[in-house]
Tab-separated table of C-alpha atoms in Angstrom:
chain	number	residue	atom	x	y	z
A	410	MET	CA	11.901	-30.923	-5.221
A	411	ALA	CA	14.636	-33.438	-5.580
A	412	TYR	CA	13.715	-34.804	-2.161
A	413	GLY	CA	10.007	-34.717	-3.017
A	414	PHE	CA	10.649	-36.630	-6.159
A	415	TYR	CA	12.481	-39.281	-4.031
A	416	VAL	CA	9.804	-39.672	-1.468
A	417	ALA	CA	7.198	-39.790	-4.323
A	418	MET	CA	9.124	-42.824	-6.269
A	419	THR	CA	10.216	-44.885	-2.873
A	420	ALA	CA	6.696	-44.504	-0.785
A	421	PRO	CA	4.956	-47.990	-0.840
A	422	THR	CA	3.065	-49.138	-3.928
A	423	GLU	CA	-0.409	-49.020	-3.963
A	424	ALA	CA	-2.251	-52.111	-4.049
A	425	THR	CA	-5.054	-51.594	-6.702
A	426	MET	CA	-3.041	-49.183	-9.181
A	427	GLY	CA	0.455	-50.332	-8.711
A	428	ASN	CA	3.278	-47.842	-9.702
A	429	LEU	CA	0.993	-45.307	-11.952
A	430	TYR	CA	-0.679	-44.143	-8.579
A	431	ARG	CA	2.659	-42.195	-8.069
A	432	VAL	CA	1.321	-39.510	-10.367
A	433	PHE	CA	-0.937	-38.500	-7.676
A	434	PHE	CA	1.860	-36.966	-5.582
A	435	TYR	CA	2.075	-34.488	-8.546
A	436	HIS	CA	-1.706	-34.156	-9.007
A	437	PHE	CA	-2.423	-33.426	-5.725
A	438	PRO	CA	0.007	-30.726	-4.927
A	439	HIS	CA	-0.789	-28.730	-8.537
A	440	THR	CA	-4.385	-29.027	-7.904
A	441	ILE	CA	-4.526	-27.531	-4.303
A	442	LEU	CA	-2.295	-24.886	-5.550
A	443	SER	CA	-4.412	-23.808	-8.507
A	444	PHE	CA	-7.118	-23.153	-5.961
A	445	VAL	CA	-4.564	-20.822	-3.973
A	446	PHE	CA	-3.476	-19.004	-6.837
A	447	PRO	CA	-6.735	-17.374	-8.260
A	448	TYR	CA	-7.123	-16.203	-4.731
A	449	LEU	CA	-3.905	-14.357	-4.987
A	450	ASN	CA	-5.003	-13.103	-8.563
A	451	LEU	CA	-8.537	-11.981	-7.194
A	452	GLY	CA	-7.072	-9.810	-4.394
A	453	ALA	CA	-4.548	-8.259	-6.627
A	454	SER	CA	-7.124	-7.583	-9.079
A	455	LEU	CA	-9.248	-5.811	-6.541
A	456	LEU	CA	-6.458	-3.889	-5.088
A	457	TYR	CA	-5.885	-2.623	-8.650
A	458	LEU	CA	-9.630	-1.254	-9.051
A	459	TYR	CA	-9.053	0.276	-5.540
A	460	TRP	CA	-5.818	1.988	-6.120
A	461	ARG	CA	-6.489	2.891	-9.807
A	462	PRO	CA	-8.170	6.115	-9.152
A	463	ARG	CA	-6.071	6.908	-6.196
A	464	ASN	CA	-2.464	5.948	-6.946
A	465	ILE	CA	-1.498	4.626	-10.402
A	466	GLU	CA	2.032	3.196	-9.356
A	467	ARG	CA	0.609	0.885	-6.568
A	468	ALA	CA	-2.165	-0.094	-8.840
A	469	ASN	CA	0.277	-0.995	-11.782
A	470	ALA	CA	2.107	-3.152	-8.958
A	471	ALA	CA	-1.309	-4.998	-7.997
A	472	ASP	CA	-2.159	-5.588	-11.666
A	473	ALA	CA	1.429	-6.738	-12.186
A	474	PHE	CA	0.812	-9.132	-9.401
A	475	ALA	CA	-2.595	-10.255	-10.801
A	476	VAL	CA	-1.117	-11.139	-14.030
A	477	ALA	CA	1.700	-13.295	-12.846
A	478	SER	CA	-0.820	-15.053	-10.171
A	479	ALA	CA	-3.189	-15.876	-13.227
A	480	GLU	CA	-0.131	-17.470	-15.190
A	481	LEU	CA	0.673	-19.642	-12.187
A	482	THR	CA	-2.981	-20.752	-11.981
A	483	VAL	CA	-3.017	-21.598	-15.675
A	484	LEU	CA	0.105	-23.626	-15.257
A	485	TYR	CA	-0.983	-25.377	-12.290
A	486	ALA	CA	-4.268	-26.342	-13.338
A	487	SER	CA	-2.806	-27.657	-16.874
A	488	VAL	CA	-0.781	-29.884	-14.898
A	489	GLY	CA	-3.708	-30.841	-12.607
A	490	LEU	CA	-5.862	-31.629	-15.713
A	491	ALA	CA	-3.226	-34.050	-17.500
A	492	THR	CA	-2.292	-35.879	-14.444
A	493	GLY	CA	-5.911	-36.386	-13.377
A	494	MET	CA	-6.555	-37.724	-16.902
A	495	LEU	CA	-3.667	-39.992	-16.707
A	496	TRP	CA	-5.339	-41.392	-13.465
A	497	GLY	CA	-8.482	-41.446	-14.783
A	498	ARG	CA	-7.231	-43.605	-18.064
A	499	ALA	CA	-5.603	-46.287	-15.573
A	500	ALA	CA	-8.590	-46.245	-12.964
A	501	TRP	CA	-11.802	-45.609	-14.999
A	502	GLY	CA	-10.600	-47.005	-18.772
A	503	ILE	CA	-11.069	-43.428	-20.001
A	504	TRP	CA	-9.419	-40.284	-20.366
A	505	TRP	CA	-12.568	-38.124	-19.602
A	506	THR	CA	-15.980	-37.784	-18.153
A	507	TRP	CA	-18.165	-35.039	-17.720
A	508	ASP	CA	-17.943	-35.626	-13.647
A	509	ALA	CA	-18.948	-32.603	-11.727
A	510	ARG	CA	-15.319	-31.965	-10.075
A	511	LEU	CA	-13.799	-32.616	-13.515
A	512	THR	CA	-16.377	-29.948	-15.524
A	513	THR	CA	-16.109	-27.540	-12.716
A	514	TYR	CA	-12.336	-27.623	-12.912
A	515	LEU	CA	-12.352	-27.306	-16.371
A	516	LEU	CA	-14.392	-24.337	-16.298
A	517	LEU	CA	-11.643	-23.066	-13.851
A	518	TRP	CA	-8.623	-23.589	-16.481
A	519	LEU	CA	-10.828	-22.051	-19.164
A	520	SER	CA	-11.633	-19.072	-16.776
A	521	TYR	CA	-7.880	-18.248	-16.620
A	522	VAL	CA	-6.935	-18.959	-19.844
A	523	SER	CA	-9.601	-16.256	-20.774
A	524	TYR	CA	-8.077	-14.128	-18.460
A	525	LEU	CA	-4.624	-14.340	-20.402
A	526	LEU	CA	-6.252	-13.592	-23.770
A	527	VAL	CA	-7.857	-10.866	-22.407
A	528	ARG	CA	-4.751	-9.617	-21.335
A	529	ARG	CA	-3.172	-10.145	-24.816
A	530	PHE	CA	-6.174	-9.119	-26.921
A	531	ALA	CA	-8.085	-6.392	-25.300
A	532	ALA	CA	-7.912	-2.918	-25.985
A	533	PRO	CA	-5.157	-0.405	-24.869
A	534	GLY	CA	-6.406	1.294	-21.687
A	535	GLN	CA	-8.865	-1.149	-21.148
A	536	THR	CA	-6.855	-4.462	-20.372
A	537	ALA	CA	-6.398	-4.358	-16.806
A	538	ILE	CA	-10.137	-3.415	-15.796
A	539	ILE	CA	-11.758	-5.758	-17.890
A	540	SER	CA	-9.186	-8.795	-16.697
A	541	ALA	CA	-10.220	-7.631	-13.012
A	542	ALA	CA	-13.780	-7.928	-13.914
A	543	LEU	CA	-12.784	-11.353	-15.164
A	544	ALA	CA	-11.090	-12.316	-12.140
A	545	VAL	CA	-14.009	-11.783	-9.857
A	546	PHE	CA	-16.223	-14.065	-11.999
A	547	ALA	CA	-13.579	-16.778	-12.453
A	548	ALA	CA	-12.643	-16.934	-8.378
A	549	ALA	CA	-16.599	-17.623	-7.834
A	550	ASP	CA	-15.868	-21.147	-9.551
A	551	ILE	CA	-13.168	-22.169	-6.778
A	552	PRO	CA	-15.611	-22.918	-4.020
A	553	ILE	CA	-17.829	-24.641	-6.335
A	554	CYS	CA	-14.743	-26.845	-7.884
A	555	TYR	CA	-13.639	-27.596	-4.427
A	556	MET	CA	-16.674	-28.443	-2.877
A	557	SER	CA	-18.083	-30.681	-5.806
A	558	ILE	CA	-16.948	-33.796	-4.469
A	559	ARG	CA	-18.742	-32.937	-1.088
A	560	TRP	CA	-21.737	-32.091	-2.495
A	561	TRP	CA	-22.206	-34.165	-5.185
A	562	ARG	CA	-22.004	-38.080	-5.913
A	563	THR	CA	-18.980	-38.064	-8.571
A	564	GLN	CA	-16.593	-40.417	-9.789
A	565	HIS	CA	-13.778	-38.563	-8.615
A	566	PRO	CA	-12.063	-40.055	-5.087
A	567	ALA	CA	-13.070	-38.742	-1.786
A	568	PRO	CA	-10.858	-35.894	-0.702
A	569	VAL	CA	-7.574	-36.746	0.810
A	570	PHE	CA	-8.131	-34.819	3.859
A	571	GLY	CA	-11.141	-34.093	5.654
A	572	GLY	CA	-13.440	-36.443	3.094
A	573	GLY	CA	-14.676	-38.885	5.909
A	574	ALA	CA	-14.050	-42.201	6.941
A	575	ASP	CA	-13.867	-43.960	3.523
A	576	SER	CA	-11.264	-41.332	2.210
A	577	GLY	CA	-7.552	-40.389	2.553
A	578	ILE	CA	-4.455	-42.292	2.186
A	579	ASP	CA	-2.248	-44.712	3.832
A	580	PRO	CA	-0.406	-42.737	6.749
A	581	SER	CA	2.955	-44.170	5.262
A	582	MET	CA	1.882	-41.877	2.232
A	583	TYR	CA	1.785	-38.801	3.837
A	584	ALA	CA	5.444	-37.855	3.902
A	585	ALA	CA	5.631	-37.994	0.032
A	586	VAL	CA	2.336	-36.137	-0.493
A	587	LEU	CA	3.299	-33.090	2.097
A	588	TRP	CA	6.845	-32.848	0.848
A	589	ASN	CA	5.582	-32.400	-2.850
A	590	LEU	CA	3.277	-29.888	-1.722
A	591	ALA	CA	5.787	-27.654	0.185
A	592	ALA	CA	8.183	-28.261	-2.833
A	593	TRP	CA	5.501	-27.258	-5.614
A	594	ALA	CA	4.570	-24.193	-3.501
A	595	MET	CA	8.014	-22.787	-3.123
A	596	TRP	CA	8.508	-23.183	-6.505
A	597	GLY	CA	5.339	-21.256	-7.700
A	598	ALA	CA	6.269	-18.674	-4.959
A	599	LEU	CA	9.659	-18.173	-7.076
A	600	ILE	CA	8.159	-18.122	-10.492
A	601	LEU	CA	5.442	-15.732	-9.193
A	602	GLY	CA	8.168	-13.245	-7.889
A	603	VAL	CA	9.924	-13.874	-10.667
A	604	ARG	CA	7.006	-13.014	-13.136
A	605	TYR	CA	6.378	-9.944	-11.239
A	606	VAL	CA	9.457	-8.657	-11.416
A	607	VAL	CA	9.600	-8.871	-15.266
A	608	GLU	CA	5.688	-7.870	-15.596
A	609	ARG	CA	6.604	-4.784	-13.406
A	610	ARG	CA	9.714	-4.360	-16.055
A	611	ARG	CA	7.440	-4.475	-18.887
A	612	GLN	CA	4.810	-1.721	-17.656
A	613	ARG	CA	7.870	0.465	-16.762
A	614	ILE	CA	9.436	0.120	-20.617
A	615	ALA	CA	5.569	0.433	-22.101
A	616	ALA	CA	5.222	3.843	-20.072
A	617	ALA	CA	8.536	5.017	-21.265
A	618	ARG	CA	7.681	4.378	-24.697
A	619	ALA	CA	4.348	5.991	-24.304
A	620	LEU	CA	6.027	9.268	-22.843
A	621	GLY	CA	8.432	9.198	-25.557
A	622	TYR	CA	5.622	9.078	-28.346
A	623	LEU	CA	3.748	11.859	-26.637
A	624	GLU	CA	6.767	14.209	-26.060
A	625	SER	CA	7.748	13.331	-29.925
A	626	ASP	CA	4.422	14.346	-30.750
A	627	LEU	CA	4.188	17.643	-28.948
A	628	ALA	CA	7.649	18.759	-30.391
A	629	THR	CA	6.421	17.934	-33.925
A	630	GLY	CA	3.230	19.866	-32.823
A	631	THR	CA	5.116	22.757	-31.855
A	632	HIS	CA	7.154	22.707	-34.697
A	633	PHE	CA	4.218	22.613	-37.020
A	634	HIS	CA	2.625	25.530	-35.280
A	635	GLN	CA	5.762	27.796	-35.303
A	636	GLU	CA	6.229	27.063	-39.159
A	637	ALA	CA	2.594	27.912	-39.254
A	638	GLY	CA	3.062	31.513	-37.928
A	639	ARG	CA	5.779	32.365	-40.154
């Protein structure tokens, strides 16, 4: 990440926007990776639904991975939105416009914020199932958002890679783009792993507490029946 910052700061200055364009080296990797983490969330959610009636331990592991990947999606999409707004303010003179790409990306962010709110406030016992269903809905927005700048005429710049003859960046900037993409991908993978471990620990603590409450209730009930039988 340190080297990625270095190459981003030492890449040639862009002719139109000057040094402010360097925000692109953070906007691009966070936006791309915010399209990747939702599919990890979707895959884990589908595995949860598959394993739930078959193996609860595997189902819980899949659910923990789904939670962690949803949190990374919100984090990376938040950075993507913030850096995109900074770029838009300089390029268009406004912080926000209801452009097709921006609107579908905002919907993506709102979908995963909603996912995390469901995890926080849904009724106990239904949280994981409702979240898994929401993950399927949220993931449907990703291809629409990704393809929006290809399907419709938008204010958003053309794709950096594979956008046609008039798209792309100067080859001298490739190193900064790819280094930062790799760095933020590895950082995201690290945080994903840490959050998965933390969520699994939380699940086990919650299960142990529930078992303790059940055993306490059973013991209380047995004692009550013994007293009643005297």
